Short mmCIF file of C-alpha atoms in Angstrom, two decimals:
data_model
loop_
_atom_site.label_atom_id
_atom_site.label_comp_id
_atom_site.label_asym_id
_atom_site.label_seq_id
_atom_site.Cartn_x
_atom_site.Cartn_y
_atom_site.Cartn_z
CA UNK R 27 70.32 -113.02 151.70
CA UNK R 28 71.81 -113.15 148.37
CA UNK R 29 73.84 -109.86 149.19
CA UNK R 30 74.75 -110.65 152.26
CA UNK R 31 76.38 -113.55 151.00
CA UNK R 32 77.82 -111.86 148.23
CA UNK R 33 79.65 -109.31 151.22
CA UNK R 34 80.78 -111.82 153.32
CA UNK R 35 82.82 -113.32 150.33
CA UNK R 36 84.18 -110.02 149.18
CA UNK R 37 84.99 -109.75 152.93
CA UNK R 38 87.13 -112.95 152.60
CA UNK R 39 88.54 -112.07 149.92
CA UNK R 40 89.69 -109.62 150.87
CA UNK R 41 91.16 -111.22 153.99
CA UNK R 42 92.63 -113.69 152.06
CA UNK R 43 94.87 -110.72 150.19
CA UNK R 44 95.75 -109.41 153.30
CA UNK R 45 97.38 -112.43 154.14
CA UNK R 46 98.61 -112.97 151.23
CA UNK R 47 100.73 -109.95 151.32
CA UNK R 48 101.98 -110.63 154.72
CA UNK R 49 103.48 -113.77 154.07
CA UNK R 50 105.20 -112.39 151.12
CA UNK R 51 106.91 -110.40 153.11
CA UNK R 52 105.60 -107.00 151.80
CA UNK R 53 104.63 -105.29 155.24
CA UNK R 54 102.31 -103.02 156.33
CA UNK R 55 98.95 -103.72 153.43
CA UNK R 56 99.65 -100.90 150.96
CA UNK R 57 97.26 -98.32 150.39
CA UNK R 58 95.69 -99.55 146.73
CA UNK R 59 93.31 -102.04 149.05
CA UNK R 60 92.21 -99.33 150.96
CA UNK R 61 93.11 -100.68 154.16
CA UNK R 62 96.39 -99.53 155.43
CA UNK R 63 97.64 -100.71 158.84
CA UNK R 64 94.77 -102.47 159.45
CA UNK R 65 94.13 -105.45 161.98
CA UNK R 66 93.36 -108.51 159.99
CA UNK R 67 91.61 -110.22 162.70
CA UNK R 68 89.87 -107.02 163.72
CA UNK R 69 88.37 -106.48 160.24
CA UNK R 70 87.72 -110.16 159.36
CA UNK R 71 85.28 -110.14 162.36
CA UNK R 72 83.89 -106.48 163.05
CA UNK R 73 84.54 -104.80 159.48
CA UNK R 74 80.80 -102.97 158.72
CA UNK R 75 80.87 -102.12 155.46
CA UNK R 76 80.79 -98.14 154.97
CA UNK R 77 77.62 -96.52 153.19
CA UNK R 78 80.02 -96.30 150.05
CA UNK R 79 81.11 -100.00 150.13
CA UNK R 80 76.87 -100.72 150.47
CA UNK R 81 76.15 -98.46 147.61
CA UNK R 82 79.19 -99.88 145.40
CA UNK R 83 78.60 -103.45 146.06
CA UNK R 84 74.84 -103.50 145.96
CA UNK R 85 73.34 -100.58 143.34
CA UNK R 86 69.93 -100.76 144.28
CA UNK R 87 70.95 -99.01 147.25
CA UNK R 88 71.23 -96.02 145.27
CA UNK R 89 67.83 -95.67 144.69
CA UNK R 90 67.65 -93.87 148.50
CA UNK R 91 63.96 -93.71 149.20
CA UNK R 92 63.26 -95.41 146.08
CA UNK R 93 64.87 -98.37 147.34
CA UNK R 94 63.01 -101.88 146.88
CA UNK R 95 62.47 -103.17 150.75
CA UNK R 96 64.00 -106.91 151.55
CA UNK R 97 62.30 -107.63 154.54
CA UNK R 98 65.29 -109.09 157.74
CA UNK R 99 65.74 -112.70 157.64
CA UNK R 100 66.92 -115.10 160.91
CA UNK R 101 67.47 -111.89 162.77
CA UNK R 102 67.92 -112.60 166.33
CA UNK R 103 65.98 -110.64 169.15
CA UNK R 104 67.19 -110.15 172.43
CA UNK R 105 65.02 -111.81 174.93
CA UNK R 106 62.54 -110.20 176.54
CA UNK R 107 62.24 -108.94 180.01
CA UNK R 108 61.61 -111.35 182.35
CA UNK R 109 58.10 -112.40 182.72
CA UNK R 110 56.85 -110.03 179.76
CA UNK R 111 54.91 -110.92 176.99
CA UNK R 112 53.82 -108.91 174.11
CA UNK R 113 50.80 -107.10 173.90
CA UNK R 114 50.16 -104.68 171.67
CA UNK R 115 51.95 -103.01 168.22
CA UNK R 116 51.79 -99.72 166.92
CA UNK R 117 53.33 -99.43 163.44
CA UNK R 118 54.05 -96.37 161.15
CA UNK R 119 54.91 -97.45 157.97
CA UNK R 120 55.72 -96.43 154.15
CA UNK R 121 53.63 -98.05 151.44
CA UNK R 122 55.38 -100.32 149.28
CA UNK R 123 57.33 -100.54 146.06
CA UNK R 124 55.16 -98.05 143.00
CA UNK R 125 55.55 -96.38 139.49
CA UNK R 126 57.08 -93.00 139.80
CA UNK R 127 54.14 -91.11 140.51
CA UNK R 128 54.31 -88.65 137.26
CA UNK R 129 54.43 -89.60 133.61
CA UNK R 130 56.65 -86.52 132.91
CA UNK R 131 59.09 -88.88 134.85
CA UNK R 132 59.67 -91.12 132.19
CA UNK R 133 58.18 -89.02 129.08
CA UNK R 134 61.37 -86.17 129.35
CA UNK R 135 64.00 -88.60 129.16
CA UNK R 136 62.65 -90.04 126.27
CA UNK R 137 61.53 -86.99 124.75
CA UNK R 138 65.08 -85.69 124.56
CA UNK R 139 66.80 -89.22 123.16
CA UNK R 140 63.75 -89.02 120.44
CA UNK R 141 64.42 -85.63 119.21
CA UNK R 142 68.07 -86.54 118.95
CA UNK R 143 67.52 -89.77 117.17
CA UNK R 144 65.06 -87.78 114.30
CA UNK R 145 68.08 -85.94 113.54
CA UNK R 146 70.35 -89.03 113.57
CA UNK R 147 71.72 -88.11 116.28
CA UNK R 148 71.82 -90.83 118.92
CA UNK R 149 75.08 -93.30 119.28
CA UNK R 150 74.70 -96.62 119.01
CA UNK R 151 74.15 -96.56 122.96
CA UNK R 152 71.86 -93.69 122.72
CA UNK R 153 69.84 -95.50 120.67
CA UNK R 154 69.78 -98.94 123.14
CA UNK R 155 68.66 -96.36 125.87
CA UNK R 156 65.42 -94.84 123.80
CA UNK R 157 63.97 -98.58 123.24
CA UNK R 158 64.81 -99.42 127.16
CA UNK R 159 62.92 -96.45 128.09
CA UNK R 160 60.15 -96.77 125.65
CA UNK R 161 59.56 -100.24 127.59
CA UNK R 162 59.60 -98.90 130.44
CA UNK R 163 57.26 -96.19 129.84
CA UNK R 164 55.07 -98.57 128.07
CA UNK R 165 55.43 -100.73 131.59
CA UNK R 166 54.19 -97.90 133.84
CA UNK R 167 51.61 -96.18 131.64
CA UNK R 168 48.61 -95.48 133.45
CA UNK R 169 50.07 -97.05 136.35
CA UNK R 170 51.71 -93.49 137.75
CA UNK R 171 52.48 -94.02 141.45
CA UNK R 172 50.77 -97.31 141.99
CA UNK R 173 51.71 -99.87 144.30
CA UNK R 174 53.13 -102.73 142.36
CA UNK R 175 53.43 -106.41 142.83
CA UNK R 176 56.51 -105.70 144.73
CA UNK R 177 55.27 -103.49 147.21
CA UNK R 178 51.85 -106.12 147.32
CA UNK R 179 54.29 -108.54 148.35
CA UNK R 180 56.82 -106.66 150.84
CA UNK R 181 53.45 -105.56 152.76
CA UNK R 182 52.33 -109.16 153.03
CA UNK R 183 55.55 -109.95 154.15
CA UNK R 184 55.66 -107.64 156.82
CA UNK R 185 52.26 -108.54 158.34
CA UNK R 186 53.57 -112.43 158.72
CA UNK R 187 56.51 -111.46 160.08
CA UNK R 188 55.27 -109.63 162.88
CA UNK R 189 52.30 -112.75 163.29
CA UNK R 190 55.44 -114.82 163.24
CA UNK R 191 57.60 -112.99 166.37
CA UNK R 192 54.86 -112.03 168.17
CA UNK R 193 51.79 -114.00 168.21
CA UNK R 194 51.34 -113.34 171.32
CA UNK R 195 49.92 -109.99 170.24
CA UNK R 196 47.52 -111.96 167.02
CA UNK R 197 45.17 -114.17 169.62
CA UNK R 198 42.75 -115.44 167.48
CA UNK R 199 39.87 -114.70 169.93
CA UNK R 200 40.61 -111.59 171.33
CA UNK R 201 42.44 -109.54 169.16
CA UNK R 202 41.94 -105.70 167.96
CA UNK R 203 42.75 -104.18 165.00
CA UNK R 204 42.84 -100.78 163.74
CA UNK R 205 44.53 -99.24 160.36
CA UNK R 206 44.69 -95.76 158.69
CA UNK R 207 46.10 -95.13 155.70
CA UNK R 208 46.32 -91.88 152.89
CA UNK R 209 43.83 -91.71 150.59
CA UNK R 210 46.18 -92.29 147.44
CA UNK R 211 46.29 -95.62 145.81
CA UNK R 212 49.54 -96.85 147.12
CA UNK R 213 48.87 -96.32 150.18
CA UNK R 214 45.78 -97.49 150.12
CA UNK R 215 46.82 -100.82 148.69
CA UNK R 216 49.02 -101.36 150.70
CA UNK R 217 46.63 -101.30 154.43
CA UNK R 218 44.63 -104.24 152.47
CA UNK R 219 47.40 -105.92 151.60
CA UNK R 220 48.82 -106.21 155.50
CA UNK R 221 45.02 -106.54 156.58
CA UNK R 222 44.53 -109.64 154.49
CA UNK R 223 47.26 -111.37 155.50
CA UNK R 224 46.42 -110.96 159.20
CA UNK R 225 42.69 -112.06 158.22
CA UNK R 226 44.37 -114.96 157.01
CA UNK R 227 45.29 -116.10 160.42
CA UNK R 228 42.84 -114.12 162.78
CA UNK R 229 39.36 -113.70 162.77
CA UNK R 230 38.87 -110.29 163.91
CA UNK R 231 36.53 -106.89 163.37
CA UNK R 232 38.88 -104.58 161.48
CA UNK R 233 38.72 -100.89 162.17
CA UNK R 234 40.49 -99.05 158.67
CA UNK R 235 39.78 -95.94 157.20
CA UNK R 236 41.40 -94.10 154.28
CA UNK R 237 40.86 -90.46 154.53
CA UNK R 238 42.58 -87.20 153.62
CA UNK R 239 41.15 -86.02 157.02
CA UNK R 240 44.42 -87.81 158.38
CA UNK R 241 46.64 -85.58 156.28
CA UNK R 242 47.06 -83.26 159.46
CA UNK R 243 49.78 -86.01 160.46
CA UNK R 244 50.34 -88.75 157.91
CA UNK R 245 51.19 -86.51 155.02
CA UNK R 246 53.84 -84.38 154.47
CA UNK R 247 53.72 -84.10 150.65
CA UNK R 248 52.95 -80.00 150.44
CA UNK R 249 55.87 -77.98 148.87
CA UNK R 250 55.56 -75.16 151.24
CA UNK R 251 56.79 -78.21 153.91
CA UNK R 252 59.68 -78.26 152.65
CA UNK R 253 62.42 -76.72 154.25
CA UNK R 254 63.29 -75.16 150.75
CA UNK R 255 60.49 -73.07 151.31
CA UNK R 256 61.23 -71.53 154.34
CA UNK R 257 65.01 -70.98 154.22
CA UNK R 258 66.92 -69.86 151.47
CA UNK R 259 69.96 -69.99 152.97
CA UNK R 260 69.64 -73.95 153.61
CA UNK R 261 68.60 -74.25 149.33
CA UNK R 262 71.72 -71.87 149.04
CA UNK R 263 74.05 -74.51 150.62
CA UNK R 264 72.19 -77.26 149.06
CA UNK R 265 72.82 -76.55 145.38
CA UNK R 266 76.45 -75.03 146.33
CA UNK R 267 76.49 -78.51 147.70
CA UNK R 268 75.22 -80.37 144.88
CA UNK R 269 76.83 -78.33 142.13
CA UNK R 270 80.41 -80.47 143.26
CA UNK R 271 78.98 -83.66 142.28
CA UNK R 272 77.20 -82.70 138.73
CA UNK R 273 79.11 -84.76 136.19
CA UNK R 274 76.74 -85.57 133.41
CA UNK R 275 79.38 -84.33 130.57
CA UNK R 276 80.67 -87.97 130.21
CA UNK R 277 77.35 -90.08 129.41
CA UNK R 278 75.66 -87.10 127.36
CA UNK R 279 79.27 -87.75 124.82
CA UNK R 280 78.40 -91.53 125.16
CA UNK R 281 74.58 -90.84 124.25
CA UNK R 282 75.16 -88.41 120.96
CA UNK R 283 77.06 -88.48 118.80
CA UNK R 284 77.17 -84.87 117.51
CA UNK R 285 78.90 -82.72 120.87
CA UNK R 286 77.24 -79.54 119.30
CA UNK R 287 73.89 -80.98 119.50
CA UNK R 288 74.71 -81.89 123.00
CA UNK R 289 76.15 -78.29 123.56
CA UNK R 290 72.90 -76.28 121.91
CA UNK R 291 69.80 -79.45 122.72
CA UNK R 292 70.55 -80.89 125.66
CA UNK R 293 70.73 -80.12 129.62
CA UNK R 294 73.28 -82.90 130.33
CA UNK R 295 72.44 -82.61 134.01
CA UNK R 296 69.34 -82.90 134.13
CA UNK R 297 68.83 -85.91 131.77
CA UNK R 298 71.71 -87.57 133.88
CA UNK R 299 69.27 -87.10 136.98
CA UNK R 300 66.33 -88.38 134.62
CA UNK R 301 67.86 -91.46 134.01
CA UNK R 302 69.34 -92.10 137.06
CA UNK R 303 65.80 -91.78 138.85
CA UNK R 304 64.41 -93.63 136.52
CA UNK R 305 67.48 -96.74 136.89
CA UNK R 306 66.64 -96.77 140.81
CA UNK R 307 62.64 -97.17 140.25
CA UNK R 308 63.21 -100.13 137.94
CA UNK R 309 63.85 -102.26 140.87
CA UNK R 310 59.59 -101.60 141.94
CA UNK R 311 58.80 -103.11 138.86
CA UNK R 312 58.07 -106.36 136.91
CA UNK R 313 61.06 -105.32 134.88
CA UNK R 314 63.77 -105.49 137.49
CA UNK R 315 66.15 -108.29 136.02
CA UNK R 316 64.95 -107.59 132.41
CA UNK R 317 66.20 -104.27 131.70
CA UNK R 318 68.45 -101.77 133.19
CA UNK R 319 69.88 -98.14 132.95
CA UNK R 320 72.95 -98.51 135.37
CA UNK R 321 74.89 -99.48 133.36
CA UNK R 322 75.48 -96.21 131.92
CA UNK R 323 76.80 -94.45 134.98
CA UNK R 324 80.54 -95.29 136.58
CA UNK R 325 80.90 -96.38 139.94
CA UNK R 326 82.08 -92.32 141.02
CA UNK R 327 78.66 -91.28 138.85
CA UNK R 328 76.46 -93.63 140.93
CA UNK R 329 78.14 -92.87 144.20
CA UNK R 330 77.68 -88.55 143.45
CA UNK R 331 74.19 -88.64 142.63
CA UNK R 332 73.65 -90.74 145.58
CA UNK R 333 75.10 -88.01 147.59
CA UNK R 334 73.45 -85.63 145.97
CA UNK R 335 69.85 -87.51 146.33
CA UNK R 336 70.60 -87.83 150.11
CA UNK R 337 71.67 -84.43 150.87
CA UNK R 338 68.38 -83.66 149.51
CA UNK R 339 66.55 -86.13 152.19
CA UNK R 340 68.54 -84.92 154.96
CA UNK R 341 68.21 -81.29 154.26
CA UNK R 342 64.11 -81.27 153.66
CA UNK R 343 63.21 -84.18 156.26
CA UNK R 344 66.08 -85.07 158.17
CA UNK R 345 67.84 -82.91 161.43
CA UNK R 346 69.47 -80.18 159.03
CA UNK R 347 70.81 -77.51 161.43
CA UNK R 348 72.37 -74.26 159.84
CA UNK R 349 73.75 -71.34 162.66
CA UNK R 350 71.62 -73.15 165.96
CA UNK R 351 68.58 -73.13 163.57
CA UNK R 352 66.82 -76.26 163.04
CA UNK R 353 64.58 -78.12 160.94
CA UNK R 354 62.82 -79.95 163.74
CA UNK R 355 62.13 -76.56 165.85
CA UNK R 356 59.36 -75.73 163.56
CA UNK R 357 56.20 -75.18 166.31
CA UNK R 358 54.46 -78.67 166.13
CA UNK R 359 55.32 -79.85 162.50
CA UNK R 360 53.66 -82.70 161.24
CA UNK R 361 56.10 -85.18 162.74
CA UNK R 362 54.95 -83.79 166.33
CA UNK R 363 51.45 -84.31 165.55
CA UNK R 364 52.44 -87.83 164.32
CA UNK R 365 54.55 -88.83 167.23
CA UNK R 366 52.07 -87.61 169.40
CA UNK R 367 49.28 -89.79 167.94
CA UNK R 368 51.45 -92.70 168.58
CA UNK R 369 52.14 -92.15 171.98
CA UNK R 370 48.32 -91.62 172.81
CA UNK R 371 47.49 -95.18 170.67
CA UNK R 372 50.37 -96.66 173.48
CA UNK R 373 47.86 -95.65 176.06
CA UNK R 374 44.95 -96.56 174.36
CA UNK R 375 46.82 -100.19 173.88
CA UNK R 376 46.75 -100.77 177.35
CA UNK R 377 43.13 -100.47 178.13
CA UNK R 378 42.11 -102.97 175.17
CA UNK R 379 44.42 -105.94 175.47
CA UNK R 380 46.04 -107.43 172.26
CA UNK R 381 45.90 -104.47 169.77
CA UNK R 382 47.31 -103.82 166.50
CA UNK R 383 47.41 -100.52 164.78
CA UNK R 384 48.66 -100.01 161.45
CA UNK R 385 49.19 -96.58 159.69
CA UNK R 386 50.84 -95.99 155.82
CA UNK R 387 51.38 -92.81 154.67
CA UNK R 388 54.74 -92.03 152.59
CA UNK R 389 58.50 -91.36 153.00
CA UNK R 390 57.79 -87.63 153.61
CA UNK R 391 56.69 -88.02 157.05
CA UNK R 392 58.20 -91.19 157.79
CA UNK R 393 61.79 -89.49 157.70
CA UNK R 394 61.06 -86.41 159.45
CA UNK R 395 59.64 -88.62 162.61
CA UNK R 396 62.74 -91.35 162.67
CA UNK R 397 64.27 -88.12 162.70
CA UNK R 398 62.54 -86.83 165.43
CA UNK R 399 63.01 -90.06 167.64
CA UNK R 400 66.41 -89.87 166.71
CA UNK R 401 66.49 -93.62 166.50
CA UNK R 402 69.58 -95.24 165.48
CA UNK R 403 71.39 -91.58 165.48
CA UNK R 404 69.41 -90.68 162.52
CA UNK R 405 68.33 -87.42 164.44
CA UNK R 406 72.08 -86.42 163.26
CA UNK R 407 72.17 -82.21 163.71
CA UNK R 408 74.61 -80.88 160.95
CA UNK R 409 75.07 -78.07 158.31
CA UNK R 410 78.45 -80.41 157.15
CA UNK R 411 75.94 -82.12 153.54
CA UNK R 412 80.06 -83.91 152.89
CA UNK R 413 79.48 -85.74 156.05
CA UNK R 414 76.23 -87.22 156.23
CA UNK R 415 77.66 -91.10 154.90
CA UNK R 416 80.43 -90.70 157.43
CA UNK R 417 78.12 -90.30 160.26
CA UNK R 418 75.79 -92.79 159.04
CA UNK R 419 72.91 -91.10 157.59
CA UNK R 420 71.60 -92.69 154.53
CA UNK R 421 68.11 -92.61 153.09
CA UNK R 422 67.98 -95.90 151.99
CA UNK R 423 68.52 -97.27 155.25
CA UNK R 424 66.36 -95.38 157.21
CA UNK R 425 63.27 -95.28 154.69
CA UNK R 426 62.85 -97.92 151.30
CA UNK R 427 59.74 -98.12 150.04
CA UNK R 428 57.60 -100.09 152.54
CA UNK R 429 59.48 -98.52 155.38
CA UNK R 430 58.21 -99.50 158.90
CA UNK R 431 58.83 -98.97 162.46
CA UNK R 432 57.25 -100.64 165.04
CA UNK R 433 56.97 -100.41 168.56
CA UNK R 434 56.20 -103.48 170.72
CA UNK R 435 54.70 -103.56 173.97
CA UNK R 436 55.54 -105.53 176.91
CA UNK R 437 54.26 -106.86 180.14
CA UNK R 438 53.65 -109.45 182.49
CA UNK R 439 49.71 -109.03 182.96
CA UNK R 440 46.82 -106.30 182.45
CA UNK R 441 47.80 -105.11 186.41
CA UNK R 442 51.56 -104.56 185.39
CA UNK R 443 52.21 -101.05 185.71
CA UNK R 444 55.67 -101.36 184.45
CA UNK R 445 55.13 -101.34 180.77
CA UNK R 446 57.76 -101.75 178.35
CA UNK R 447 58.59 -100.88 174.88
CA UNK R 448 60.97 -102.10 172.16
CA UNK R 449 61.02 -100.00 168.67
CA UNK R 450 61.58 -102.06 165.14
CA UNK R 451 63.39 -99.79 162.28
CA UNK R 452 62.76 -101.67 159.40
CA UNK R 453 62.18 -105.26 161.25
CA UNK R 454 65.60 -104.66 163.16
CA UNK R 455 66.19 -103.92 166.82
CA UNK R 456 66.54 -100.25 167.05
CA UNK R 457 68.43 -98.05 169.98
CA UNK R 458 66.84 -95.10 171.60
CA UNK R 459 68.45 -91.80 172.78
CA UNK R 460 67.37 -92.85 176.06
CA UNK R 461 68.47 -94.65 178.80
CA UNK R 462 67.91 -97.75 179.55
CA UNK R 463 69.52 -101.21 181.56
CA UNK R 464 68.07 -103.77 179.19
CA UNK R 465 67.92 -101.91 175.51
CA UNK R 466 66.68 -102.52 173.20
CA UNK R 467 63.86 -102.69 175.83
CA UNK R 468 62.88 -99.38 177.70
CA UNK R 469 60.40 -98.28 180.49
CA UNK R 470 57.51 -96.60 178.62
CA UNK R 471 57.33 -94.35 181.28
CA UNK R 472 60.45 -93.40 180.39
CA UNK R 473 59.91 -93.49 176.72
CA UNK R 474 56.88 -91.29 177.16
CA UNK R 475 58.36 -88.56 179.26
CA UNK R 476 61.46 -87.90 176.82
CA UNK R 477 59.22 -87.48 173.67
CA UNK R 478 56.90 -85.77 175.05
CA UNK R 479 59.35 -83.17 177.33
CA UNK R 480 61.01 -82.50 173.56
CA UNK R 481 57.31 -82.20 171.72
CA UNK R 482 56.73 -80.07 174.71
CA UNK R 483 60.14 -78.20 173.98
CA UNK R 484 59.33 -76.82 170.54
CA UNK R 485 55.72 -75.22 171.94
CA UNK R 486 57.69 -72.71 174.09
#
């Protein structure tokens, strides 16, 4: 709420200027605001602030996928068909906030600033960034990739917000439940934590499971998976790509103070990436609002290694398309196995009367199936990397840690044949690249028939 507040007054602000200008006369808003020739009252009351102006106003947003979650507050829903309840939800979902899951993570950052400061050396700064990271390190030892209070919390969250807007679906009486999750920690973790919180309301028999046995379509963590792997040529554009944005000379000459030690000891780079990860996970932690690393990066640093970082995303789980080939027309990937799954637990739904059905797996199969659906135009097909904010592709939108989408079903009775669906990205309405005369509710029928004519598509 807090940063929506905070844009709305920048927004004013910035209104305010514009006026300001005008009625001194100076004409047409000059091109140091950014906004030449532009419509005051147009902007002052449809003006969506660009991935860049997100990223710039709000840092955490450069984390991408590592991204703390903030659950939707007061948002409004569009009423529901006429005569149509909720009955059942189907949710794919992320697990929450964690450590990064290595300890080389945090232990080659700090191995390099150590050396240096042996030898003397380390600036002043340089120095200031070794203790920072030495409490961090100390913060996540032994804890690599495990879900932390802040991902506890943004799963519990989740859970009474959907007991909240539809309780139609949580009947205390006659309710079903059903949850899979990964076998790792996290994701573990984080089923019981959105379990408990409905067992706090409903008294139910729980069906969960944790098994590696649902790797086939929950996890998508292998390295030969990644498009990287199977086409050079897309790598090949990818580091030509990311090579434009490397600008790590400037903090490595705020860091030490000797420039040949930087020039024959350090990979300015790649500590520049260290750090940076390492400044986005912070956020996860019990440290976030104690210590910080962003400080050390400009406003252009931040915004190119977000760029680069998303690239990345798009390019290994998002639509990437180089010369007509695609990443999605891999024969049944796991996202087709996944999306499949759902679609048969929508059938099941219907037999069984209120059901819930959780799953948690991680952001490497939760972007390649938003992807798939291409909900919200995230199924974006493009070789252009420079274009992806532009178009509105941006990881930390589509998939923060605790990630979710949810689909809703609706109808008037257990004899109404006319089932209907509305899909959740992230607790927010989402559109479909389907028709439909009352979106964000569609026919299932109709929902059915387009996935599964596309899975059917890639099997040919």
């Amino acid at each position: 709420m807090s940063h929506r507040l905070h844009r709305f007054a920048q927004m004013i602000k910035t209104v305010l200027l514009i006026l300001l200008l005008e009625l001194m006369g100076t004409g047409p808003v000059s091109s140091a605001t950014g906004m030449e020739g532009t419509d005051i009252c147009h902007f002052a009351v449809c003006h969506h602030p660009s991935v860049k102006e997100e990223i710039l106003e709000d840092v955490t947003c450069a984390a991408g996928v590592n991204k703390a979650y903030v659950p939707a507050v007061n948002e409004t829903w569009a009423p529901a068909p006429e005569g149509k309840t909720p009955f059942a939800i189907i949710t794919y979902g992320r697990h929450g906030s964690c450590y990064l899951s290595k300890p080389a993570y945090y232990d080659a950052p700090l191995k390099v600033l150590a050396k240096a400061d042996s030898v003397d050396r380390l600036t002043p700064l340089g120095k200031s960034v070794l203790d920072r990271l030495k409490l961090i390190r100390r913060d996540a030892h032994n804890h690599w990739g495990e879900l932390t209070e802040t991902g506890a919390c943004q799963q519990q969250k989740i859970a009474w917000q959907l007991m909240e807007r539809v309780p139609e679906v949580f009947n205390k009486n006659a309710f079903h439940l059903g949850a899979r999750s990964l076998r790792d920690t996290r994701s573990l973790l984080s089923m019981d934590q959105l379990l408990m919180e409905v067992a706090r309301v409903c008294r139910t028999r729980v069906y969960h499971n944790a098994s590696n046995g649902y790797s086939d379509y929950l996890n998508h963590q292998e390295e030969s998976r990644l498009l990287f792997h199977k086409d050079s040529l897309a790598k090949a554009a990818f580091e030509a790509f990311s090579k434009k944005y490397e600008d790590g000379d400037r903090l490595a000459k705020t860091l030490f103070s000797d420039p040949d030690y930087i020039r024959e000891q350090v990979d300015v780079q790649t500590l520049s990436d260290q750090l940076f990860k390492i400044a986005g996970s912070i956020q996860n932690t019990r440290l976030y609002g104690e210590v910080s690393l962003y400080d050390l990066f400009t406003q252009e640093e931040i915004w190119h290694q977000w760029k680069r970082q998303n690239a990345w995303n798009y390019v290994n789980f998002g639509n990437y398309r180089r010369e007509g080939v695609r990443r999605e027309g891999v024969k049944e990937g796991l996202e087709h196995r996944l999306l499949r799954r759902l679609l048969h637990f929508s059938d099941t739904a219907q037999t069984l009367g209120p059901t819930a059905v959780f799953h948690i797996a991680d952001e490497t199969s939760f972007l390649p199936l938003v992807s798939l659906m291409e909900i919200n135009g995230c199924g974006l097909a493009t070789d252009d990397l420079e274009s992806l904010d532009e178009k509105g592709w941006a990881d930390y939108r589509i998939c923060p840690m605790s990630a979710n989408l949810q689909w809703i079903l609706y109808r008037k009775d257990p004899e109404d044949q006319d089932v209907m669906i509305k899909v959740l990205l992230n607790g927010q309405e989402a559109t479909l690249p389907l028709p439909s005369e009352q979106a964000p509710y569609y026919h299932l029928k109709d929902f059915k028939d387009y996935y599964l004519n596309k899975l059917d598509s890639y099997e040919k």
